[in-house]
Amino acid sequence: MSEQPEQPEQPEPHEHRVINPTTEELVATVPASTAQDVDAAVVRASSAQRGWAALAPGERARLLRRFALTVDEHREELAQLEVTEAGHPIGNARWEAGNVRDLLDYAAGGVERLTGSQIPVSGGVNLTFTEPLGVVAVIAPWNFPMPIAAWGTAPALAAGNAVLLKPAETTPLTALRLAELALAAGLPEGLFQVLPGAGPVAGNALVEHPGVAKVVFTGSTAVGKEIMAKCAAQVKRVTLELGGKSPNIVFADADLERAAAAAPGSFLDNTGQDCCARSRILVQARVYDRFMELLEPAVRGFRCGDPTDPDTGMGPLISAAQRERVRSYVPEDFPAAIRGEAPKGAGFWYPATVLEGDPRDRTAVEEIFGPVAVVLPFDDEADAVRLANDTAYGLSGSIWTRDTARALRMSQAVAAGNLSVNSHSSVRYSTPFGGYKQSGLGRELGPDALAAFTETKNVFLSTEEQQ
Ligand code: NAD
């Protein structure tokens, strides 16, 4: 009999193992929800939602503000949990926990401003009511587990809905803690439930459940398409936040020193596991060599290592599987234009990598979701627009130039939902966010966030005298 290779211990099918990506140690084992768990959760959520929607708006706002305050009181604990389960540098993780607080606070401010309207018509009065949808499912990815869970959850609750949150298999811990904090803050039992579990099991059950009125999905474009098709069968509302391959466009007239100094953060932050990563750096040909000279020390200076150290710029990748995915695009011995340092030994490390190449290369077309960027030269503005838009995606992008008119022309010409000029602006809770083309459908965040979780009902009241 041939010798069998030693098999790694398989998890029970009814639970998920949470692994610290920095140490590869087991952190926790979390039960995986089944389709029956989803059924039961929908029943509890529907009942809680009716009570929640019936509360005075001021009371709902007060409870959400209390939830925000409770998150703030546990900010450090949540941040440490994010470091442990996702390997985020502690500075980033603290920002992320603060972002959840801010999202709840901002959404709470919208509860009492969710007004309908009165529209002039003849023969009566015409009113619109803004009503909650009912039970909303939020399906979150692992790359920013806390903020992305809150992008959907906070406005959905504020608009009077119940929320069932399914975190990613690898990162359920902050989500579970947030649900406990919601209860501690006084939110009704059943209103905000977290259902950890496998995408094709718990996630799919939420998508197909007739009692779920809307799905907010953030994740890969492939799964997003599947979910959209399944929602279509029930004409279920859906918001999709999907992948990206965003351009960082550097013109010859830009402040090249600043552009080069800022470029590493735009594709290395969160170890490149960022849907907004500017992973295609487009540089005007006549300053290409100079830009590369400036970029090299900036990339090498972006510190990769222990995420608990406040000076760390980037930690490990989320999992062994994700590292294999990145390696399948760029093996670590592949000739790179620039390569940074990463720790050796335990942990899912991968070094910062900059490639030069052709726009048709797989690495220049597909989302790698790791610390890898491709630099491509362009000739003039028209060429820059052509290259920037030569992608199935359209999530974000940056434009570096000292010419304000060009910055505006480019901002209008680049087909993406979120652009920044002379900066790599991050996502803000107070401004709208979402993708063009295959980067998504709908918008989250910003002043209209609550409206995406409502139905508009129109009522006409005749003022004719009744006999
Ligand atoms: P993924 O699509 O594999 O999983 C995302 C979530 O969907 C997870 O919770 C997963 O369990 C669940 N899921 C998987 N299959 C499912 C199914 N059949 N039915 C229902 N749910 C299912 O994505 P990922 O690998 O976790 O995240 C990385 C991707 O997310 C990248 O492509 C990235 O660009 C994208 N992303 C987009 C945004 C954005 O705002 N546009 C933000 C962050 C991440």
Coordinates of C-alpha atoms and ligand atoms in Angstrom, one line a residue:
M1 CA 0.0 0.0 0.0
S2 CA 1.4 3.4 -0.9
E3 CA 2.1 5.8 1.9
Q4 CA -0.7 8.4 2.3
P5 CA 0.5 12.1 2.7
E6 CA -0.4 13.4 6.2
Q7 CA -3.8 15.1 5.9
P8 CA -4.3 18.4 7.8
E9 CA -7.0 18.0 10.4
Q10 CA -10.4 18.7 8.7
P11 CA -12.8 20.9 10.6
E12 CA -16.2 19.5 11.4
P13 CA -18.6 20.4 8.6
H14 CA -20.8 22.2 11.1
E15 CA -18.2 24.7 12.3
H16 CA -15.5 27.1 11.0
R17 CA -12.0 27.4 12.4
V18 CA -10.8 31.0 12.7
I19 CA -7.0 31.1 12.2
N20 CA -4.8 34.0 13.1
P21 CA -3.1 34.8 9.8
T22 CA 0.0 36.2 11.5
T23 CA 0.8 33.1 13.6
E24 CA -1.3 30.4 11.8
E25 CA -2.7 29.5 15.3
L26 CA -6.3 28.5 15.9
V27 CA -8.2 31.4 17.5
A28 CA -11.7 30.1 17.8
T29 CA -14.1 27.6 16.4
V30 CA -17.5 29.0 15.4
P31 CA -20.7 27.1 14.7
A32 CA -21.7 27.3 11.0
S33 CA -25.4 28.2 10.5
T34 CA -27.6 25.9 8.5
A35 CA -30.6 26.7 6.2
Q36 CA -32.8 25.8 9.2
D37 CA -31.0 28.3 11.4
V38 CA -31.7 30.9 8.7
D39 CA -35.4 30.0 8.7
A40 CA -35.6 30.4 12.4
A41 CA -33.6 33.7 12.3
V42 CA -36.0 35.2 9.7
V43 CA -39.0 34.4 11.9
R44 CA -37.3 36.1 14.9
A45 CA -36.2 39.1 12.8
S46 CA -39.6 39.6 11.2
S47 CA -41.2 39.8 14.6
A48 CA -38.6 42.1 16.0
Q49 CA -38.8 44.3 12.9
R50 CA -42.5 45.0 13.4
G51 CA -41.8 46.3 16.9
W52 CA -38.8 48.3 15.8
A53 CA -40.6 50.0 12.9
A54 CA -43.5 50.9 15.3
L55 CA -41.2 52.7 17.7
A56 CA -41.2 56.5 17.7
P57 CA -38.4 57.6 15.3
G58 CA -36.7 59.6 18.1
E59 CA -36.5 56.4 20.1
R60 CA -35.0 54.3 17.3
A61 CA -32.4 57.1 16.8
R62 CA -31.6 57.1 20.6
L63 CA -31.1 53.4 20.6
L64 CA -28.8 53.5 17.6
R65 CA -26.8 56.3 19.2
R66 CA -26.5 54.1 22.3
F67 CA -25.2 51.3 20.1
A68 CA -22.6 53.7 18.6
L69 CA -21.5 54.7 22.1
T70 CA -21.3 51.0 23.2
V71 CA -19.1 50.3 20.1
D72 CA -16.9 53.3 21.1
E73 CA -16.5 52.0 24.6
H74 CA -15.3 48.6 23.1
R75 CA -13.2 50.1 20.3
E76 CA -9.9 48.7 21.5
E77 CA -11.4 45.3 22.1
L78 CA -12.9 45.2 18.6
A79 CA -9.6 46.5 17.1
Q80 CA -7.6 43.7 18.8
L81 CA -10.1 41.1 17.6
E82 CA -9.6 42.4 14.0
V83 CA -5.8 42.2 14.4
T84 CA -6.2 38.6 15.6
E85 CA -8.7 37.3 13.0
A86 CA -7.7 39.4 9.9
G87 CA -4.1 40.4 10.5
H88 CA -4.8 44.1 10.1
P89 CA -2.2 46.5 11.5
I90 CA -3.5 47.8 14.8
G91 CA -3.6 51.4 13.5
N92 CA -6.0 50.4 10.7
A93 CA -8.0 48.1 13.0
R94 CA -8.6 51.0 15.4
W95 CA -9.8 53.2 12.5
E96 CA -12.1 50.4 11.4
A97 CA -13.7 50.1 14.9
G98 CA -14.1 53.9 15.0
N99 CA -15.7 53.7 11.5
V100 CA -18.4 51.4 12.8
R101 CA -19.2 53.8 15.6
D102 CA -19.4 56.7 13.1
L103 CA -21.6 54.8 10.7
L104 CA -24.1 54.1 13.5
D105 CA -24.0 57.7 14.6
Y106 CA -24.5 59.0 11.1
A107 CA -27.3 56.6 10.4
A108 CA -29.0 57.5 13.7
G109 CA -29.1 61.2 12.5
G110 CA -31.1 60.0 9.4
V111 CA -33.9 58.3 11.3
E112 CA -35.9 61.5 12.0
R113 CA -35.1 63.0 8.6
L114 CA -36.5 60.1 6.6
T115 CA -39.4 62.2 5.4
G116 CA -41.9 61.5 2.7
S117 CA -43.4 64.3 0.5
Q118 CA -46.6 66.0 -0.5
I119 CA -46.9 66.5 -4.3
P120 CA -49.3 69.0 -5.8
V121 CA -52.1 67.3 -7.8
S122 CA -55.6 68.3 -8.7
G123 CA -58.7 66.9 -6.9
G124 CA -56.9 65.9 -3.7
V125 CA -53.7 65.5 -1.8
N126 CA -50.9 63.3 -2.8
L127 CA -48.6 61.9 -0.2
T128 CA -45.6 59.6 -0.3
F129 CA -44.6 57.4 2.6
T130 CA -41.2 56.0 3.2
E131 CA -41.5 52.5 4.6
P132 CA -38.9 49.9 5.7
L133 CA -38.4 46.9 3.5
G134 CA -38.6 44.3 6.4
V135 CA -35.7 41.9 6.9
V136 CA -32.5 42.7 5.2
A137 CA -29.6 40.3 4.7
V138 CA -26.0 41.7 4.7
I139 CA -23.4 39.3 3.3
A140 CA -19.9 40.5 4.1
P141 CA -16.4 39.7 2.9
W142 CA -13.3 39.1 5.0
N143 CA -11.2 42.0 3.8
F144 CA -12.8 44.7 6.0
P145 CA -15.1 42.6 8.1
M146 CA -16.2 45.3 10.5
P147 CA -16.7 48.4 8.4
I148 CA -18.4 46.6 5.5
A149 CA -20.8 44.8 7.8
A150 CA -21.7 48.2 9.2
W151 CA -22.1 49.9 5.8
G152 CA -25.2 47.8 5.3
T153 CA -26.3 47.2 8.8
A154 CA -26.4 50.8 10.2
P155 CA -28.6 52.4 7.5
A156 CA -30.8 49.4 7.2
L157 CA -31.6 49.5 11.0
A158 CA -32.0 53.2 10.9
A159 CA -34.6 52.9 8.1
G160 CA -36.6 50.6 10.4
N161 CA -35.5 47.2 9.1
A162 CA -34.1 44.1 10.9
V163 CA -30.7 42.8 9.8
L164 CA -29.3 39.3 9.4
L165 CA -25.6 39.6 8.9
K166 CA -23.5 36.7 7.4
P167 CA -19.8 37.4 7.9
A168 CA -17.2 35.6 5.8
E169 CA -16.1 32.2 7.0
T170 CA -12.6 33.4 8.0
T171 CA -13.7 36.5 9.9
P172 CA -16.8 36.0 12.0
L173 CA -15.6 37.2 15.4
T174 CA -16.0 41.0 15.2
A175 CA -19.5 40.5 13.7
L176 CA -20.5 38.2 16.6
R177 CA -19.2 40.8 19.1
L178 CA -21.1 43.6 17.4
A179 CA -24.3 41.6 17.8
E180 CA -23.6 41.3 21.5
L181 CA -22.9 45.0 21.8
A182 CA -26.2 45.8 20.1
L183 CA -28.1 43.8 22.7
A184 CA -26.1 45.5 25.5
A185 CA -27.0 48.9 24.1
G186 CA -30.7 48.0 24.3
L187 CA -31.6 47.0 20.7
P188 CA -34.5 44.5 20.7
E189 CA -33.7 40.8 20.7
G190 CA -33.8 39.4 17.1
L191 CA -33.4 42.7 15.4
F192 CA -29.8 42.3 14.5
Q193 CA -28.6 38.7 14.3
V194 CA -25.3 37.4 13.1
L195 CA -25.3 34.0 11.2
P196 CA -21.8 32.8 10.6
G197 CA -21.6 30.1 8.1
A198 CA -20.6 28.9 4.6
G199 CA -21.5 31.2 1.7
P200 CA -23.2 28.4 -0.4
V201 CA -25.2 27.3 2.7
A202 CA -26.1 30.1 5.1
G203 CA -25.4 32.9 2.5
N204 CA -27.5 31.1 -0.2
A205 CA -30.3 30.4 2.3
L206 CA -30.6 34.1 3.0
V207 CA -30.6 35.0 -0.7
E208 CA -33.3 32.4 -1.5
H209 CA -35.5 33.0 1.6
P210 CA -38.8 34.6 0.6
G211 CA -38.9 36.4 4.0
V212 CA -35.7 38.4 3.2
A213 CA -36.7 41.5 1.3
K214 CA -33.2 42.7 0.3
V215 CA -29.7 41.4 0.0
V216 CA -26.6 43.6 0.4
F217 CA -23.7 41.7 -0.9
T218 CA -20.0 42.7 -0.8
G219 CA -17.6 40.2 -2.3
S220 CA -16.3 38.8 -5.6
T221 CA -17.9 39.6 -8.9
A222 CA -18.5 35.9 -9.7
V223 CA -20.6 35.3 -6.5
G224 CA -22.3 38.7 -7.0
K225 CA -23.5 37.7 -10.4
E226 CA -24.9 34.4 -9.0
I227 CA -26.7 36.3 -6.2
M228 CA -28.1 38.8 -8.6
A229 CA -29.6 36.0 -10.7
K230 CA -31.1 34.3 -7.7
C231 CA -32.6 37.6 -6.4
A232 CA -34.1 38.2 -9.9
A233 CA -36.3 35.1 -9.4
Q234 CA -38.1 36.9 -6.6
V235 CA -37.5 40.4 -7.8
K236 CA -35.6 40.8 -4.6
R237 CA -33.8 44.1 -4.0
V238 CA -30.1 43.8 -4.2
T239 CA -27.0 46.0 -3.7
L240 CA -23.7 44.7 -5.0
E241 CA -20.3 45.9 -4.0
L242 CA -17.9 43.8 -6.1
G243 CA -14.3 43.7 -7.3
G244 CA -12.0 46.3 -8.9
K245 CA -8.8 46.9 -10.9
S246 CA -8.5 50.6 -10.3
P247 CA -6.1 52.9 -12.0
N248 CA -3.7 55.4 -10.4
I249 CA -3.0 57.8 -13.3
V250 CA 0.2 59.9 -13.0
F251 CA 0.7 62.8 -15.5
A252 CA 4.1 64.3 -16.3
D253 CA 2.9 67.6 -14.8
A254 CA 2.1 66.1 -11.4
D255 CA 4.1 66.5 -8.2
L256 CA 6.0 63.3 -8.9
E257 CA 7.6 63.1 -5.5
R258 CA 4.2 63.2 -3.8
A259 CA 2.6 60.8 -6.3
A260 CA 5.4 58.3 -5.8
A261 CA 5.4 58.6 -2.0
A262 CA 1.6 58.0 -1.9
A263 CA 1.4 55.2 -4.5
P264 CA 2.5 52.3 -2.1
G265 CA -0.3 53.0 0.4
S266 CA -2.8 52.9 -2.5
F267 CA -2.1 49.2 -3.3
L268 CA -0.4 47.9 -0.2
D269 CA -2.9 49.0 2.4
N270 CA -4.6 46.0 3.9
T271 CA -2.0 43.9 2.0
G272 CA -3.7 44.8 -1.2
Q273 CA -6.9 43.0 -0.2
D274 CA -8.9 46.1 -0.9
C275 CA -11.5 46.4 -3.6
C276 CA -10.4 50.0 -4.2
A277 CA -6.6 49.1 -4.5
R278 CA -5.0 51.2 -7.2
S279 CA -3.3 48.1 -8.7
R280 CA -2.7 49.6 -12.1
I281 CA -0.3 52.5 -12.0
L282 CA -0.5 54.4 -15.3
V283 CA 2.4 56.8 -15.8
Q284 CA 3.0 59.2 -18.6
A285 CA 5.8 57.9 -20.7
R286 CA 8.1 60.9 -20.5
V287 CA 8.4 60.7 -16.7
Y288 CA 8.1 56.9 -16.4
D289 CA 11.8 56.3 -15.5
R290 CA 11.9 59.1 -13.0
F291 CA 8.7 57.9 -11.4
M292 CA 10.1 54.3 -11.1
E293 CA 13.2 55.7 -9.4
L294 CA 11.1 57.5 -6.8
L295 CA 8.7 54.6 -6.4
E296 CA 11.3 52.0 -5.5
P297 CA 12.4 53.4 -2.1
A298 CA 8.8 54.2 -1.3
V299 CA 7.7 50.6 -1.8
R300 CA 10.7 49.2 0.1
G301 CA 10.0 51.6 3.0
F302 CA 6.4 50.4 3.4
R303 CA 6.9 48.2 6.5
C304 CA 5.5 44.6 6.4
G305 CA 5.5 42.7 9.6
D306 CA 3.9 42.3 13.1
P307 CA 0.4 43.8 12.9
T308 CA 0.4 44.6 16.6
D309 CA 3.3 47.1 16.1
P310 CA 1.8 50.6 15.5
D311 CA 4.5 51.3 12.9
T312 CA 3.6 48.4 10.7
G313 CA 2.2 49.3 7.3
M314 CA 1.0 45.9 6.2
G315 CA 0.4 42.6 7.8
P316 CA 0.0 39.1 6.3
L317 CA -2.6 37.9 3.7
I318 CA -5.8 36.5 5.2
S319 CA -5.2 32.8 4.6
A320 CA -3.0 30.2 3.0
A321 CA -5.5 29.9 0.2
Q322 CA -5.3 33.6 -0.5
R323 CA -1.5 33.4 -0.6
E324 CA -1.8 30.6 -3.1
R325 CA -4.1 32.7 -5.2
V326 CA -1.6 35.6 -5.2
R327 CA 1.3 33.2 -6.0
S328 CA -0.7 31.8 -8.9
Y329 CA -0.5 35.2 -10.5
V330 CA 3.1 36.1 -9.4
P331 CA 5.3 33.4 -7.9
E332 CA 7.7 34.8 -5.4
D333 CA 10.7 34.2 -7.7
F334 CA 9.0 35.9 -10.7
P335 CA 11.2 38.8 -12.0
A336 CA 9.6 41.9 -10.5
A337 CA 10.6 45.6 -11.1
I338 CA 10.4 46.2 -7.3
R339 CA 10.0 43.8 -4.5
G340 CA 9.8 44.6 -0.8
E341 CA 10.6 42.4 2.3
A342 CA 8.3 40.2 4.2
P343 CA 8.8 38.1 7.3
K344 CA 9.7 34.4 6.9
G345 CA 8.2 31.5 8.9
A346 CA 4.7 31.3 10.3
G347 CA 2.1 33.6 8.8
F348 CA 0.7 34.1 5.4
W349 CA 3.3 36.6 4.2
Y350 CA 3.7 37.9 0.7
P351 CA 6.1 40.8 -0.1
A352 CA 5.1 44.1 -1.8
T353 CA 5.6 43.6 -5.6
V354 CA 5.6 45.9 -8.5
L355 CA 5.6 44.6 -12.1
E356 CA 6.1 46.2 -15.4
G357 CA 4.3 44.7 -18.4
D358 CA 1.7 44.9 -21.0
P359 CA -1.9 46.0 -20.5
R360 CA -3.0 42.5 -21.8
D361 CA -1.1 40.6 -19.1
R362 CA -3.3 38.6 -16.8
T363 CA -1.8 40.5 -13.9
A364 CA -2.9 43.8 -15.5
V365 CA -6.4 42.7 -16.2
E366 CA -7.6 40.5 -13.3
E367 CA -8.1 41.5 -9.6
I368 CA -5.2 39.8 -7.7
F369 CA -6.3 41.0 -4.2
G370 CA -2.8 41.0 -2.9
P371 CA 0.1 43.5 -2.6
V372 CA 0.9 43.6 -6.3
A373 CA 0.7 46.5 -8.8
V374 CA 1.5 46.7 -12.5
V375 CA 3.0 49.9 -13.9
L376 CA 2.1 50.8 -17.5
P377 CA 3.2 53.8 -19.6
F378 CA 0.8 56.0 -21.5
D379 CA 1.3 58.8 -24.1
D380 CA -1.3 61.5 -23.6
E381 CA -4.6 62.2 -22.0
A382 CA -6.6 60.2 -24.5
D383 CA -4.3 57.2 -24.1
A384 CA -4.7 57.5 -20.3
V385 CA -8.5 57.5 -20.5
R386 CA -8.4 54.5 -22.9
L387 CA -6.2 52.5 -20.6
A388 CA -8.0 53.5 -17.4
N389 CA -11.3 52.4 -18.9
D390 CA -10.0 49.2 -20.6
T391 CA -11.4 47.0 -17.8
A392 CA -14.6 45.2 -16.8
Y393 CA -14.4 47.0 -13.5
G394 CA -15.1 50.6 -12.4
L395 CA -14.8 51.0 -8.7
S396 CA -12.2 53.7 -8.0
G397 CA -9.2 55.5 -9.3
S398 CA -6.8 58.4 -8.7
I399 CA -5.6 61.2 -11.0
W400 CA -2.3 63.1 -10.3
T401 CA -1.8 66.4 -12.1
R402 CA -1.3 70.1 -11.4
D403 CA -3.7 71.0 -14.2
T404 CA -7.1 71.5 -12.6
A405 CA -9.0 71.5 -15.9
R406 CA -7.3 68.2 -16.8
A407 CA -8.2 66.8 -13.4
L408 CA -11.9 67.7 -14.1
R409 CA -11.8 66.3 -17.6
M410 CA -10.3 63.1 -16.4
S411 CA -12.7 62.8 -13.5
Q412 CA -15.6 63.0 -16.0
A413 CA -13.9 60.6 -18.5
V414 CA -12.9 57.8 -16.1
A415 CA -15.8 55.3 -15.7
A416 CA -15.6 54.6 -11.9
G417 CA -17.8 55.4 -8.9
N418 CA -15.1 56.9 -6.7
L419 CA -12.2 59.0 -7.9
S420 CA -9.7 61.2 -6.1
V421 CA -7.4 63.9 -7.4
N422 CA -3.9 64.3 -6.0
S423 CA -4.7 61.9 -3.2
H424 CA -5.9 58.3 -2.7
S425 CA -8.9 59.3 -0.7
S426 CA -10.3 56.5 1.4
V427 CA -14.0 55.7 1.7
R428 CA -16.0 58.1 3.9
Y429 CA -19.2 57.3 5.7
S430 CA -20.7 60.6 4.6
T431 CA -20.2 60.3 0.9
P432 CA -21.7 57.8 -1.6
F433 CA -19.7 54.7 -2.5
G434 CA -20.2 52.1 -5.2
G435 CA -19.1 50.8 -8.6
Y436 CA -19.6 51.3 -12.3
K437 CA -19.8 48.3 -14.7
Q438 CA -19.0 44.9 -13.0
S439 CA -17.8 46.6 -9.8
G440 CA -21.3 46.7 -8.5
L441 CA -24.9 47.9 -8.5
G442 CA -26.4 50.6 -6.3
R443 CA -24.6 52.9 -3.8
E444 CA -23.9 52.7 -0.1
L445 CA -23.0 55.3 2.5
G446 CA -23.5 59.1 2.1
P447 CA -26.7 61.1 2.7
D448 CA -28.9 58.7 0.7
A449 CA -27.8 55.5 2.4
L450 CA -31.1 55.0 4.3
A451 CA -33.2 55.4 1.1
A452 CA -31.8 52.2 -0.3
F453 CA -33.5 50.4 2.6
T454 CA -37.0 51.8 2.0
E455 CA -40.0 51.4 -0.3
T456 CA -41.8 54.5 -1.5
K457 CA -45.6 54.3 -1.2
N458 CA -47.7 56.9 -3.0
V459 CA -51.2 57.7 -1.6
F460 CA -53.8 59.9 -3.3
L461 CA -56.6 61.3 -1.0
S462 CA -59.6 62.8 -2.9
T463 CA -60.8 66.1 -1.5
E464 CA -64.1 65.8 -3.3
E465 CA -67.1 66.1 -1.0
Q466 CA -68.5 62.7 -0.1
Q467 CA -72.3 62.2 -0.5
Ligands
NAD1 P1 -16.6 36.1 -1.8 O1 -17.5 36.5 -3.0 O2 -15.9 34.7 -1.9 O3 -17.4 36.0 -0.5 C1 -18.1 37.2 0.0 C2 -19.1 36.7 1.0 O4 -20.1 36.0 0.2 C3 -18.7 35.8 2.1 O5 -19.4 36.0 3.3 C4 -19.1 34.4 1.5 O6 -19.3 33.4 2.5 C5 -20.4 34.7 0.8 N1 -20.7 33.8 -0.3 C6 -19.9 33.0 -1.0 N2 -20.6 32.3 -1.9 C7 -21.9 32.6 -1.7 C8 -23.1 32.1 -2.3 N3 -23.2 31.2 -3.2 N4 -24.3 32.6 -1.8 C9 -24.3 33.6 -0.8 N5 -23.2 34.0 -0.2 C10 -22.0 33.5 -0.7 O7 -15.5 37.3 -1.7 P2 -14.3 37.4 -0.7 O8 -13.2 36.5 -1.2 O9 -14.8 37.2 0.7 O10 -14.0 38.9 -0.8 C11 -13.1 39.4 -1.8 C12 -13.9 40.1 -2.9 O11 -14.7 41.1 -2.3 C13 -13.0 40.8 -3.8 O12 -13.4 40.6 -5.1 C14 -13.2 42.3 -3.5 O13 -12.9 43.2 -4.5 C15 -14.6 42.3 -3.1 N6 -14.9 43.5 -2.3 C16 -15.6 44.5 -2.8 C17 -15.9 45.7 -2.1 C18 -16.7 46.8 -2.6 O14 -17.2 47.6 -1.8 N7 -16.9 46.9 -3.9 C19 -15.4 45.8 -0.8 C20 -14.6 44.7 -0.3 C21 -14.4 43.6 -1.0

